[in-house]
mmCIF file of C-alpha atoms and ligand atoms in Angstrom:
data_model
loop_
_atom_site.group_PDB
_atom_site.id
_atom_site.type_symbol
_atom_site.label_atom_id
_atom_site.label_comp_id
_atom_site.label_asym_id
_atom_site.label_seq_id
_atom_site.Cartn_x
_atom_site.Cartn_y
_atom_site.Cartn_z
ATOM 1 C CA MET A 1 -120.740 -41.774 -98.301
ATOM 2 C CA LEU A 2 -120.658 -38.529 -96.333
ATOM 3 C CA GLN A 3 -123.404 -36.113 -97.386
ATOM 4 C CA ILE A 4 -123.210 -32.327 -97.205
ATOM 5 C CA ASN A 5 -126.187 -30.490 -95.696
ATOM 6 C CA THR A 6 -127.715 -28.385 -98.467
ATOM 7 C CA GLU A 7 -130.146 -26.496 -96.218
ATOM 8 C CA ARG A 8 -127.322 -25.465 -93.893
ATOM 9 C CA LEU A 9 -125.210 -24.301 -96.857
ATOM 10 C CA VAL A 10 -128.067 -22.314 -98.447
ATOM 11 C CA ALA A 11 -128.826 -20.706 -95.064
ATOM 12 C CA SER A 12 -125.179 -19.617 -94.758
ATOM 13 C CA LEU A 13 -125.286 -18.056 -98.253
ATOM 14 C CA LEU A 14 -128.377 -16.074 -97.277
ATOM 15 C CA GLU A 15 -126.758 -14.980 -94.031
ATOM 16 C CA LEU A 16 -123.531 -13.819 -95.728
ATOM 17 C CA GLY A 17 -125.757 -12.003 -98.213
ATOM 18 C CA THR A 18 -127.097 -9.784 -95.438
ATOM 19 C CA HIS A 19 -123.723 -8.019 -95.376
ATOM 20 C CA GLY A 20 -123.879 -5.374 -98.071
ATOM 21 C CA ALA A 21 -127.467 -6.306 -98.901
ATOM 22 C CA LEU A 22 -129.059 -4.007 -101.498
ATOM 23 C CA PRO A 23 -132.648 -2.849 -100.949
ATOM 24 C CA GLY A 24 -134.807 -5.099 -103.134
ATOM 25 C CA GLY A 25 -132.228 -7.872 -103.316
ATOM 26 C CA GLY A 26 -128.652 -8.417 -104.363
ATOM 27 C CA VAL A 27 -125.401 -7.500 -102.704
ATOM 28 C CA ASN A 28 -122.837 -4.719 -102.898
ATOM 29 C CA ARG A 29 -119.610 -5.767 -101.183
ATOM 30 C CA LEU A 30 -117.003 -3.993 -103.292
ATOM 31 C CA ALA A 31 -113.501 -5.045 -102.223
ATOM 32 C CA LEU A 32 -112.190 -3.581 -98.964
ATOM 33 C CA THR A 33 -115.268 -1.468 -98.293
ATOM 34 C CA ASP A 34 -117.026 -1.577 -94.916
ATOM 35 C CA ALA A 35 -119.492 -4.077 -96.375
ATOM 36 C CA ASP A 36 -116.591 -6.320 -97.439
ATOM 37 C CA ARG A 37 -115.173 -6.015 -93.923
ATOM 38 C CA ALA A 38 -118.517 -7.130 -92.500
ATOM 39 C CA GLY A 39 -118.585 -10.102 -94.863
ATOM 40 C CA ARG A 40 -115.005 -10.980 -93.984
ATOM 41 C CA ASP A 41 -115.620 -10.705 -90.235
ATOM 42 C CA TRP A 42 -118.654 -12.974 -90.536
ATOM 43 C CA THR A 43 -116.761 -15.543 -92.603
ATOM 44 C CA VAL A 44 -113.734 -15.575 -90.282
ATOM 45 C CA ALA A 45 -116.080 -16.076 -87.328
ATOM 46 C CA GLN A 46 -117.602 -19.095 -89.126
ATOM 47 C CA MET A 47 -114.117 -20.493 -89.745
ATOM 48 C CA ARG A 48 -113.098 -20.013 -86.123
ATOM 49 C CA ALA A 49 -116.352 -21.556 -84.862
ATOM 50 C CA LEU A 50 -115.340 -24.676 -86.803
ATOM 51 C CA GLY A 51 -112.083 -24.763 -84.872
ATOM 52 C CA MET A 52 -110.096 -23.996 -88.022
ATOM 53 C CA GLN A 53 -106.759 -22.212 -87.801
ATOM 54 C CA VAL A 54 -107.271 -18.891 -89.617
ATOM 55 C CA GLU A 55 -104.465 -16.841 -91.190
ATOM 56 C CA ILE A 56 -104.828 -13.453 -92.856
ATOM 57 C CA ASP A 57 -101.961 -12.853 -95.255
ATOM 58 C CA ALA A 58 -100.252 -9.617 -96.297
ATOM 59 C CA ILE A 59 -102.765 -8.948 -99.118
ATOM 60 C CA GLY A 60 -105.765 -9.713 -96.913
ATOM 61 C CA ASN A 61 -106.485 -13.232 -98.173
ATOM 62 C CA GLY A 62 -108.143 -15.382 -95.474
ATOM 63 C CA ILE A 63 -106.889 -18.988 -95.300
ATOM 64 C CA ALA A 64 -108.514 -21.362 -92.784
ATOM 65 C CA THR A 65 -107.146 -24.872 -92.196
ATOM 66 C CA TYR A 66 -108.854 -28.009 -90.858
ATOM 67 C CA ALA A 67 -105.970 -30.218 -89.718
ATOM 68 C CA GLY A 68 -105.371 -33.575 -91.374
ATOM 69 C CA SER A 69 -104.011 -36.667 -89.642
ATOM 70 C CA GLU A 70 -100.644 -35.840 -91.209
ATOM 71 C CA ASP A 71 -98.921 -32.467 -91.539
ATOM 72 C CA LEU A 72 -98.871 -32.368 -95.356
ATOM 73 C CA PRO A 73 -99.579 -29.591 -97.879
ATOM 74 C CA PRO A 74 -103.338 -28.952 -97.768
ATOM 75 C CA VAL A 75 -106.009 -29.693 -100.317
ATOM 76 C CA MET A 76 -107.462 -26.210 -100.726
ATOM 77 C CA CYS A 77 -110.787 -24.887 -101.959
ATOM 78 C CA GLY A 78 -112.163 -21.373 -101.954
ATOM 79 C CA SER A 79 -113.096 -18.372 -104.033
ATOM 80 C CA HIS A 80 -113.967 -14.772 -103.123
ATOM 81 C CA ILE A 81 -116.557 -12.920 -101.059
ATOM 82 C CA ASP A 82 -116.118 -9.481 -102.590
ATOM 83 C CA THR A 83 -118.803 -8.678 -105.142
ATOM 84 C CA VAL A 84 -119.458 -6.248 -107.971
ATOM 85 C CA ARG A 85 -121.664 -3.249 -107.154
ATOM 86 C CA THR A 86 -124.762 -5.066 -108.349
ATOM 87 C CA GLY A 87 -123.782 -8.538 -107.187
ATOM 88 C CA GLY A 88 -125.681 -11.666 -106.262
ATOM 89 C CA LEU A 89 -125.646 -14.162 -103.418
ATOM 90 C CA TYR A 90 -123.621 -16.866 -105.155
ATOM 91 C CA ASP A 91 -120.721 -15.496 -107.281
ATOM 92 C CA GLY A 92 -117.637 -16.396 -105.249
ATOM 93 C CA ASN A 93 -119.529 -16.820 -101.991
ATOM 94 C CA LEU A 94 -120.615 -20.325 -102.991
ATOM 95 C CA GLY A 95 -117.031 -21.525 -103.344
ATOM 96 C CA VAL A 96 -116.035 -20.282 -99.894
ATOM 97 C CA LEU A 97 -119.156 -21.364 -98.003
ATOM 98 C CA ALA A 98 -119.309 -24.765 -99.721
ATOM 99 C CA GLY A 99 -115.749 -25.245 -98.483
ATOM 100 C CA LEU A 100 -116.901 -24.521 -94.940
ATOM 101 C CA GLU A 101 -119.798 -26.941 -95.452
ATOM 102 C CA VAL A 102 -117.275 -29.619 -96.467
ATOM 103 C CA VAL A 103 -115.399 -29.031 -93.204
ATOM 104 C CA ARG A 104 -118.642 -29.033 -91.178
ATOM 105 C CA THR A 105 -119.573 -32.378 -92.736
ATOM 106 C CA LEU A 106 -116.165 -33.899 -91.956
ATOM 107 C CA LYS A 107 -116.223 -32.516 -88.412
ATOM 108 C CA ASP A 108 -119.774 -33.760 -87.712
ATOM 109 C CA ALA A 109 -118.704 -37.227 -88.871
ATOM 110 C CA GLY A 110 -115.440 -37.095 -86.921
ATOM 111 C CA VAL A 111 -113.505 -37.632 -90.162
ATOM 112 C CA ARG A 112 -109.902 -36.439 -90.283
ATOM 113 C CA PRO A 113 -108.489 -36.762 -93.825
ATOM 114 C CA ARG A 114 -104.808 -37.578 -94.282
ATOM 115 C CA ARG A 115 -104.089 -34.124 -95.711
ATOM 116 C CA PRO A 116 -105.372 -30.883 -94.162
ATOM 117 C CA ILE A 117 -108.327 -29.161 -95.843
ATOM 118 C CA ALA A 118 -107.886 -25.413 -96.414
ATOM 119 C CA VAL A 119 -110.673 -22.962 -97.267
ATOM 120 C CA ALA A 120 -109.687 -19.566 -98.676
ATOM 121 C CA PHE A 121 -111.259 -16.252 -99.577
ATOM 122 C CA PHE A 122 -109.086 -14.125 -101.852
ATOM 123 C CA THR A 123 -108.954 -10.339 -101.883
ATOM 124 C CA ASN A 124 -110.462 -8.281 -104.722
ATOM 125 C CA GLU A 125 -111.289 -11.105 -107.096
ATOM 126 C CA GLU A 126 -113.818 -8.977 -108.924
ATOM 127 C CA GLY A 127 -111.424 -6.232 -110.004
ATOM 128 C CA SER A 128 -114.296 -3.730 -109.950
ATOM 129 C CA ARG A 129 -112.746 -1.399 -107.337
ATOM 130 C CA PHE A 130 -109.057 -2.234 -107.793
ATOM 131 C CA GLN A 131 -107.392 -3.731 -110.853
ATOM 132 C CA PRO A 132 -106.431 -6.299 -111.886
ATOM 133 C CA ASP A 133 -109.119 -8.792 -110.973
ATOM 134 C CA MET A 134 -108.068 -11.919 -109.099
ATOM 135 C CA LEU A 135 -105.545 -9.583 -107.416
ATOM 136 C CA GLY A 136 -105.388 -11.416 -104.061
ATOM 137 C CA SER A 137 -104.851 -14.877 -105.557
ATOM 138 C CA LEU A 138 -102.356 -13.450 -108.071
ATOM 139 C CA VAL A 139 -100.252 -12.053 -105.200
ATOM 140 C CA TYR A 140 -100.776 -15.296 -103.240
ATOM 141 C CA VAL A 141 -99.141 -17.342 -106.018
ATOM 142 C CA GLY A 142 -96.332 -14.824 -106.587
ATOM 143 C CA GLY A 143 -97.719 -13.434 -109.852
ATOM 144 C CA LEU A 144 -97.781 -9.814 -108.675
ATOM 145 C CA PRO A 145 -95.317 -8.203 -106.232
ATOM 146 C CA LEU A 146 -96.974 -7.348 -102.907
ATOM 147 C CA ALA A 147 -95.741 -3.731 -102.958
ATOM 148 C CA GLU A 148 -97.266 -3.185 -106.412
ATOM 149 C CA ALA A 149 -100.595 -4.636 -105.287
ATOM 150 C CA LEU A 150 -100.698 -2.535 -102.108
ATOM 151 C CA ALA A 151 -100.117 0.588 -104.243
ATOM 152 C CA ALA A 152 -103.061 -0.168 -106.559
ATOM 153 C CA PRO A 153 -105.437 2.830 -106.570
ATOM 154 C CA ALA A 154 -109.172 2.252 -106.121
ATOM 155 C CA VAL A 155 -111.426 3.659 -108.839
ATOM 156 C CA ASP A 156 -112.730 5.889 -106.032
ATOM 157 C CA GLY A 157 -109.246 6.968 -104.899
ATOM 158 C CA PRO A 158 -107.694 5.232 -101.886
ATOM 159 C CA LEU A 159 -104.708 2.876 -102.244
ATOM 160 C CA LEU A 160 -105.354 -0.805 -101.703
ATOM 161 C CA GLY A 161 -102.846 -1.035 -98.837
ATOM 162 C CA ASP A 162 -104.514 1.856 -97.004
ATOM 163 C CA GLU A 163 -107.942 0.257 -97.382
ATOM 164 C CA LEU A 164 -106.608 -3.103 -96.140
ATOM 165 C CA ALA A 165 -105.260 -1.371 -93.022
ATOM 166 C CA ARG A 166 -108.460 0.671 -92.578
ATOM 167 C CA ILE A 167 -110.645 -2.444 -92.436
ATOM 168 C CA GLY A 168 -108.146 -4.346 -90.279
ATOM 169 C CA TYR A 169 -107.123 -7.006 -92.840
ATOM 170 C CA ALA A 170 -103.469 -6.128 -93.416
ATOM 171 C CA GLY A 171 -102.321 -9.544 -92.290
ATOM 172 C CA SER A 172 -98.829 -10.802 -91.545
ATOM 173 C CA ALA A 173 -98.822 -14.220 -93.202
ATOM 174 C CA PRO A 174 -96.340 -14.226 -96.104
ATOM 175 C CA VAL A 175 -97.461 -14.368 -99.747
ATOM 176 C CA GLY A 176 -95.877 -15.517 -102.960
ATOM 177 C CA GLN A 177 -94.673 -19.031 -102.244
ATOM 178 C CA PRO A 178 -97.731 -21.041 -101.211
ATOM 179 C CA VAL A 179 -97.437 -24.709 -100.283
ATOM 180 C CA VAL A 180 -100.673 -26.262 -101.555
ATOM 181 C CA ASP A 181 -101.259 -29.834 -102.691
ATOM 182 C CA SER A 182 -104.185 -28.986 -104.996
ATOM 183 C CA TYR A 183 -107.002 -26.465 -105.396
ATOM 184 C CA PHE A 184 -110.689 -26.927 -106.215
ATOM 185 C CA GLU A 185 -113.187 -24.104 -106.823
ATOM 186 C CA LEU A 186 -116.941 -24.550 -106.891
ATOM 187 C CA HIS A 187 -118.529 -21.623 -108.734
ATOM 188 C CA ILE A 188 -121.746 -20.707 -110.519
ATOM 189 C CA GLU A 189 -121.268 -20.746 -114.290
ATOM 190 C CA GLN A 190 -122.375 -17.122 -114.603
ATOM 191 C CA GLY A 191 -123.384 -17.859 -118.190
ATOM 192 C CA PRO A 192 -126.298 -19.548 -119.984
ATOM 193 C CA VAL A 193 -124.743 -22.832 -121.154
ATOM 194 C CA LEU A 194 -125.680 -25.276 -118.357
ATOM 195 C CA ASP A 195 -129.107 -23.764 -117.765
ATOM 196 C CA GLN A 196 -130.028 -23.765 -121.470
ATOM 197 C CA GLN A 197 -128.877 -27.364 -121.967
ATOM 198 C CA GLY A 198 -130.324 -28.628 -118.677
ATOM 199 C CA ILE A 199 -126.923 -29.810 -117.466
ATOM 200 C CA GLN A 200 -126.378 -30.204 -113.724
ATOM 201 C CA ILE A 201 -122.564 -30.072 -113.353
ATOM 202 C CA GLY A 202 -120.074 -28.133 -115.482
ATOM 203 C CA VAL A 203 -116.670 -29.834 -115.714
ATOM 204 C CA VAL A 204 -114.466 -26.809 -116.270
ATOM 205 C CA GLU A 205 -111.444 -27.469 -118.475
ATOM 206 C CA GLY A 206 -109.879 -24.018 -118.126
ATOM 207 C CA VAL A 207 -110.363 -20.243 -118.213
ATOM 208 C CA GLN A 208 -110.274 -18.043 -121.312
ATOM 209 C CA GLY A 209 -107.764 -15.237 -121.808
ATOM 210 C CA ILE A 210 -108.685 -11.847 -120.295
ATOM 211 C CA TYR A 211 -107.367 -8.422 -121.314
ATOM 212 C CA TRP A 212 -108.521 -5.130 -119.747
ATOM 213 C CA THR A 213 -107.361 -1.687 -120.845
ATOM 214 C CA ARG A 214 -108.260 1.836 -119.712
ATOM 215 C CA LEU A 215 -108.227 4.438 -122.516
ATOM 216 C CA VAL A 216 -108.199 8.155 -121.643
ATOM 217 C CA PHE A 217 -108.855 10.560 -124.521
ATOM 218 C CA THR A 218 -108.065 14.216 -123.726
ATOM 219 C CA GLY A 219 -109.301 16.958 -126.068
ATOM 220 C CA LYS A 220 -110.728 20.433 -125.497
ATOM 221 C CA SER A 221 -114.162 21.377 -124.204
ATOM 222 C CA ASN A 222 -115.947 23.906 -126.333
ATOM 223 C CA HIS A 223 -119.403 25.199 -127.172
ATOM 224 C CA ALA A 224 -121.629 22.612 -128.882
ATOM 225 C CA GLY A 225 -123.412 25.327 -130.834
ATOM 226 C CA THR A 226 -120.601 27.499 -132.089
ATOM 227 C CA THR A 227 -117.733 25.126 -132.813
ATOM 228 C CA PRO A 228 -117.551 23.831 -136.408
ATOM 229 C CA MET A 229 -116.988 20.061 -136.610
ATOM 230 C CA ALA A 230 -113.576 20.544 -138.244
ATOM 231 C CA LEU A 231 -112.348 22.702 -135.347
ATOM 232 C CA ARG A 232 -113.266 20.314 -132.543
ATOM 233 C CA ALA A 233 -110.964 18.238 -130.309
ATOM 234 C CA ASP A 234 -113.807 15.988 -129.242
ATOM 235 C CA ALA A 235 -112.627 13.368 -126.728
ATOM 236 C CA GLY A 236 -116.112 11.934 -126.422
ATOM 237 C CA MET A 237 -116.488 11.153 -130.124
ATOM 238 C CA ALA A 238 -113.056 9.503 -130.224
ATOM 239 C CA ALA A 239 -114.010 7.274 -127.287
ATOM 240 C CA MET A 240 -117.426 6.363 -128.590
ATOM 241 C CA ARG A 241 -116.118 5.528 -132.066
ATOM 242 C CA THR A 242 -113.529 3.300 -130.387
ATOM 243 C CA ALA A 243 -116.242 1.601 -128.344
ATOM 244 C CA ALA A 244 -118.262 0.969 -131.503
ATOM 245 C CA PHE A 245 -115.136 -0.405 -133.176
ATOM 246 C CA ALA A 246 -114.539 -2.826 -130.295
ATOM 247 C CA HIS A 247 -118.052 -4.179 -130.704
ATOM 248 C CA GLN A 248 -117.664 -4.514 -134.490
ATOM 249 C CA LEU A 249 -114.256 -6.183 -134.061
ATOM 250 C CA ALA A 250 -115.687 -8.853 -131.748
ATOM 251 C CA GLU A 251 -118.466 -9.581 -134.260
ATOM 252 C CA GLN A 252 -116.031 -9.719 -137.185
ATOM 253 C CA THR A 253 -113.566 -11.943 -135.298
ATOM 254 C CA GLY A 254 -116.334 -14.347 -134.307
ATOM 255 C CA GLY A 255 -115.566 -17.614 -132.497
ATOM 256 C CA ARG A 256 -115.521 -16.957 -128.772
ATOM 257 C CA GLN A 257 -114.244 -13.364 -129.076
ATOM 258 C CA LEU A 258 -115.911 -11.000 -126.603
ATOM 259 C CA ALA A 259 -115.596 -7.231 -126.156
ATOM 260 C CA THR A 260 -117.191 -5.133 -123.424
ATOM 261 C CA VAL A 261 -117.066 -1.392 -122.756
ATOM 262 C CA GLY A 262 -118.319 -1.495 -119.179
ATOM 263 C CA SER A 263 -117.407 2.021 -118.148
ATOM 264 C CA LEU A 264 -117.356 5.277 -120.147
ATOM 265 C CA GLU A 265 -117.159 8.653 -118.405
ATOM 266 C CA LEU A 266 -117.282 12.008 -120.210
ATOM 267 C CA VAL A 267 -116.016 15.241 -118.670
ATOM 268 C CA PRO A 268 -117.802 17.602 -118.091
ATOM 269 C CA ASN A 269 -120.676 15.333 -119.215
ATOM 270 C CA LEU A 270 -123.044 18.175 -120.195
ATOM 271 C CA VAL A 271 -125.485 18.292 -123.075
ATOM 272 C CA ASN A 272 -124.070 21.414 -124.718
ATOM 273 C CA VAL A 273 -120.345 21.006 -124.048
ATOM 274 C CA ILE A 274 -117.914 19.142 -126.312
ATOM 275 C CA ALA A 275 -116.243 16.576 -124.013
ATOM 276 C CA ALA A 276 -112.793 17.628 -122.873
ATOM 277 C CA GLN A 277 -112.008 14.133 -121.654
ATOM 278 C CA ALA A 278 -113.352 10.593 -122.037
ATOM 279 C CA ARG A 279 -112.270 7.701 -119.772
ATOM 280 C CA MET A 280 -113.290 4.223 -120.894
ATOM 281 C CA THR A 281 -112.435 0.591 -120.204
ATOM 282 C CA VAL A 282 -112.414 -2.253 -122.700
ATOM 283 C CA ASP A 283 -112.647 -5.916 -121.586
ATOM 284 C CA LEU A 284 -111.528 -8.362 -124.307
ATOM 285 C CA ARG A 285 -111.722 -12.154 -123.866
ATOM 286 C CA ASN A 286 -111.131 -15.236 -125.971
ATOM 287 C CA THR A 287 -110.158 -18.874 -125.421
ATOM 288 C CA ASP A 288 -107.790 -18.419 -128.399
ATOM 289 C CA ALA A 289 -104.693 -16.513 -127.239
ATOM 290 C CA ALA A 290 -103.559 -15.627 -130.782
ATOM 291 C CA ALA A 291 -106.945 -14.220 -131.773
ATOM 292 C CA LEU A 292 -107.097 -12.245 -128.506
ATOM 293 C CA ALA A 293 -103.645 -10.774 -129.151
ATOM 294 C CA GLN A 294 -104.684 -9.734 -132.647
ATOM 295 C CA VAL A 295 -107.921 -8.106 -131.495
ATOM 296 C CA ARG A 296 -106.032 -6.266 -128.749
ATOM 297 C CA ALA A 297 -103.533 -4.870 -131.315
ATOM 298 C CA GLN A 298 -106.322 -3.849 -133.699
ATOM 299 C CA LEU A 299 -108.202 -2.070 -130.903
ATOM 300 C CA HIS A 300 -105.185 -0.033 -129.853
ATOM 301 C CA ALA A 301 -104.314 0.818 -133.471
ATOM 302 C CA PHE A 302 -107.837 2.093 -134.085
ATOM 303 C CA ALA A 303 -107.896 4.091 -130.849
ATOM 304 C CA ALA A 304 -104.622 5.793 -131.763
ATOM 305 C CA GLN A 305 -105.828 6.579 -135.284
ATOM 306 C CA CYS A 306 -109.107 7.912 -133.897
ATOM 307 C CA ALA A 307 -107.287 10.134 -131.431
ATOM 308 C CA GLN A 308 -105.231 11.571 -134.278
ATOM 309 C CA GLU A 309 -108.297 12.209 -136.469
ATOM 310 C CA HIS A 310 -109.995 14.071 -133.616
ATOM 311 C CA GLY A 311 -106.854 15.945 -132.563
ATOM 312 C CA VAL A 312 -106.969 14.530 -129.033
ATOM 313 C CA GLN A 313 -104.352 12.930 -126.791
ATOM 314 C CA LEU A 314 -104.617 9.237 -125.900
ATOM 315 C CA GLU A 315 -103.233 7.415 -122.854
ATOM 316 C CA ALA A 316 -103.680 3.637 -122.630
ATOM 317 C CA GLU A 317 -103.159 1.597 -119.459
ATOM 318 C CA THR A 318 -103.271 -2.214 -119.210
ATOM 319 C CA LEU A 319 -105.417 -3.191 -116.218
ATOM 320 C CA ALA A 320 -105.370 -6.981 -116.602
ATOM 321 C CA ASP A 321 -103.575 -9.316 -118.976
ATOM 322 C CA PHE A 322 -104.067 -13.064 -118.368
ATOM 323 C CA ASP A 323 -103.438 -15.844 -120.916
ATOM 324 C CA PRO A 324 -105.879 -18.720 -121.223
ATOM 325 C CA VAL A 325 -105.342 -21.379 -118.524
ATOM 326 C CA ALA A 326 -105.931 -25.161 -118.731
ATOM 327 C CA PHE A 327 -106.784 -27.030 -115.509
ATOM 328 C CA ASP A 328 -105.207 -30.307 -114.399
ATOM 329 C CA PRO A 329 -106.542 -33.117 -116.641
ATOM 330 C CA ALA A 330 -106.489 -35.742 -113.854
ATOM 331 C CA LEU A 331 -108.464 -33.490 -111.495
ATOM 332 C CA VAL A 332 -110.857 -32.494 -114.274
ATOM 333 C CA ASP A 333 -111.456 -36.216 -114.915
ATOM 334 C CA SER A 334 -112.033 -36.737 -111.183
ATOM 335 C CA VAL A 335 -114.719 -34.014 -111.112
ATOM 336 C CA GLU A 336 -116.410 -35.629 -114.123
ATOM 337 C CA GLN A 337 -116.214 -39.162 -112.675
ATOM 338 C CA HIS A 338 -117.658 -38.169 -109.294
ATOM 339 C CA ALA A 339 -120.419 -36.144 -110.911
ATOM 340 C CA ARG A 340 -121.398 -38.982 -113.208
ATOM 341 C CA ALA A 341 -121.200 -41.564 -110.409
ATOM 342 C CA ALA A 342 -123.613 -39.332 -108.488
ATOM 343 C CA GLY A 343 -125.996 -39.516 -111.440
ATOM 344 C CA CYS A 344 -125.451 -35.914 -112.537
ATOM 345 C CA SER A 345 -125.534 -34.827 -116.161
ATOM 346 C CA THR A 346 -122.183 -33.218 -117.029
ATOM 347 C CA LEU A 347 -120.686 -31.018 -119.741
ATOM 348 C CA ARG A 348 -117.063 -29.998 -120.275
ATOM 349 C CA LEU A 349 -116.625 -26.302 -120.947
ATOM 350 C CA PRO A 350 -114.187 -23.389 -120.559
ATOM 351 C CA SER A 351 -114.913 -20.670 -118.038
ATOM 352 C CA GLY A 352 -116.012 -17.358 -119.512
ATOM 353 C CA ALA A 353 -115.431 -15.570 -116.212
ATOM 354 C CA GLY A 354 -112.088 -15.133 -114.523
ATOM 355 C CA HIS A 355 -111.541 -17.019 -111.292
ATOM 356 C CA ASP A 356 -108.998 -17.374 -108.508
ATOM 357 C CA ALA A 357 -108.529 -20.944 -109.757
ATOM 358 C CA GLN A 358 -106.705 -19.631 -112.812
ATOM 359 C CA MET A 359 -104.082 -18.190 -110.479
ATOM 360 C CA LEU A 360 -103.792 -21.269 -108.228
ATOM 361 C CA ALA A 361 -103.292 -23.326 -111.416
ATOM 362 C CA ARG A 362 -99.874 -21.631 -111.655
ATOM 363 C CA VAL A 363 -98.680 -23.410 -108.482
ATOM 364 C CA CYS A 364 -100.663 -26.636 -108.053
ATOM 365 C CA PRO A 365 -103.046 -29.063 -109.790
ATOM 366 C CA THR A 366 -106.363 -27.219 -110.010
ATOM 367 C CA ALA A 367 -109.940 -27.891 -111.142
ATOM 368 C CA MET A 368 -113.314 -26.161 -111.021
ATOM 369 C CA ILE A 369 -116.885 -27.336 -110.684
ATOM 370 C CA PHE A 370 -119.725 -25.272 -112.178
ATOM 371 C CA VAL A 371 -123.365 -25.287 -111.225
ATOM 372 C CA PRO A 372 -126.023 -23.598 -113.386
ATOM 373 C CA SER A 373 -126.921 -19.916 -113.284
ATOM 374 C CA ILE A 374 -130.619 -19.531 -114.009
ATOM 375 C CA ASP A 375 -131.061 -17.542 -117.244
ATOM 376 C CA GLY A 376 -127.256 -17.248 -117.297
ATOM 377 C CA LEU A 377 -127.536 -14.196 -115.071
ATOM 378 C CA SER A 378 -124.626 -13.000 -112.941
ATOM 379 C CA HIS A 379 -123.111 -9.664 -111.916
ATOM 380 C CA ASN A 380 -126.796 -8.905 -111.594
ATOM 381 C CA VAL A 381 -128.912 -8.742 -108.428
ATOM 382 C CA ARG A 382 -131.219 -11.419 -109.859
ATOM 383 C CA GLU A 383 -128.402 -14.021 -109.963
ATOM 384 C CA TYR A 384 -129.945 -17.345 -108.866
ATOM 385 C CA THR A 385 -128.950 -21.000 -108.445
ATOM 386 C CA PRO A 386 -131.511 -23.397 -106.903
ATOM 387 C CA PRO A 387 -130.686 -25.304 -103.688
ATOM 388 C CA ALA A 388 -130.667 -28.675 -105.495
ATOM 389 C CA ASP A 389 -127.881 -27.434 -107.784
ATOM 390 C CA ILE A 390 -125.992 -25.908 -104.848
ATOM 391 C CA GLY A 391 -126.211 -29.226 -103.022
ATOM 392 C CA ARG A 392 -125.025 -31.235 -106.021
ATOM 393 C CA GLY A 393 -122.028 -28.956 -106.542
ATOM 394 C CA ALA A 394 -121.018 -28.986 -102.882
ATOM 395 C CA GLN A 395 -121.360 -32.779 -102.712
ATOM 396 C CA ILE A 396 -119.003 -33.212 -105.688
ATOM 397 C CA LEU A 397 -116.596 -30.739 -104.051
ATOM 398 C CA LEU A 398 -116.626 -32.834 -100.851
ATOM 399 C CA GLN A 399 -115.978 -36.055 -102.745
ATOM 400 C CA VAL A 400 -113.160 -34.876 -105.014
ATOM 401 C CA MET A 401 -111.406 -33.112 -102.129
ATOM 402 C CA LEU A 402 -111.722 -36.092 -99.803
ATOM 403 C CA GLU A 403 -110.382 -38.455 -102.463
ATOM 404 C CA ARG A 404 -107.431 -36.134 -103.093
ATOM 405 C CA ALA A 405 -106.804 -35.557 -99.364
ATOM 406 C CA ASN A 406 -106.682 -39.282 -98.578
ATOM 407 C CA ARG A 407 -104.625 -40.488 -101.521
HETATM 408 O O1 HGY B 501 -114.262 -10.407 -114.591
HETATM 409 C C1 HGY B 501 -114.363 -11.562 -114.217
HETATM 410 O O2 HGY B 501 -114.455 -12.464 -115.007
HETATM 411 C C2 HGY B 501 -114.370 -11.902 -112.770
HETATM 412 O O3 HGY B 501 -115.695 -11.918 -112.321
HETATM 413 N N1 HGY B 501 -113.572 -11.007 -112.007
HETATM 414 MN MN1 MN B 502 -116.589 -15.083 -109.081
HETATM 415 MN MN1 MN B 503 -117.696 -12.023 -110.482
HETATM 416 MN MN1 MN B 504 -114.682 -14.418 -111.136
#
């Protein structure tokens, strides 16, 4: 049985991590920034050094292909190399670099599978700078028109299409109708389940539903010391009461309901000025689509009522809206069988985080492999997965892809 080279893979993760490295550890490679360009350039150079044919498509996705003995639709793996602002070495990067390690292992052994092997990095998976998240893979599968994606504004201003051109990744390869046999994504769990239970391989059955909304409350700034409570149009209070409601709603709903207010900006954000405006985001998730829909409706109803009580305007914008996704049962079984045959402990679970795999699942049989995140940490500079776990995950990726590519 071919064996991947764990040391080589870990070394490549550390090397990619030097692009956008944060002082003291961690990585900041927000999508389409100069740091992301550096990470992309490095990754494309690795792909080319492996003799892979590299295509950059119209939304900046990078797709590298290692030819098979027959010209058939490829077995693809991949993920993303953009990170959040306080990112780690492994989120996304592992899926792309493990794919390159699979190709290195095949090449070193002179193995040419029947089907080509493709390795992809997708643009703006994180959704931190541009929304929605998984934007590049969503366009790749035809789930979002290219023109709409290129017009997406960054939270810091520029349009996505302009940033793609600025960093030299406005490719020409078409998007929207991919021809892919199957897709596998190796990813860190980014949660505490595997680490807490001492499980080595997560057999991912699907991804939970994700809903993001931006709420902008607009009131009237006024003096904190002279304005009676009844005469205020306090945007800040309306926003913060809504944030508290979101938290309470998740607790009341229970099950796997999650609610996160990750960003909340007050204007003018001064101690003695009633906020004229409050801009906040709410991230709601649940494996249960009906419960998620109900929570979403309750949140918006409360926000509207709150705006009225405070005499402020409310604008709501949907930033992401993805139903729960189930992966291909036969491929999920294959991940589980190979992991168990390799002597790994396994657990079936849904993914809490969004992934490019949930978009590829719209067009081809898809499965994911999880490896543990120590202390469940991710989107945090202290994100960590030990080399032994990285090696196990990459070895399973090699085996399930090779089996699929030769069938
Ligand atoms: O938000 C997510 O789940 C993903 O990391 N973009
Ligand atoms: Mn990720
Ligand atoms: Mn992430
Ligand atoms: Mn993700």
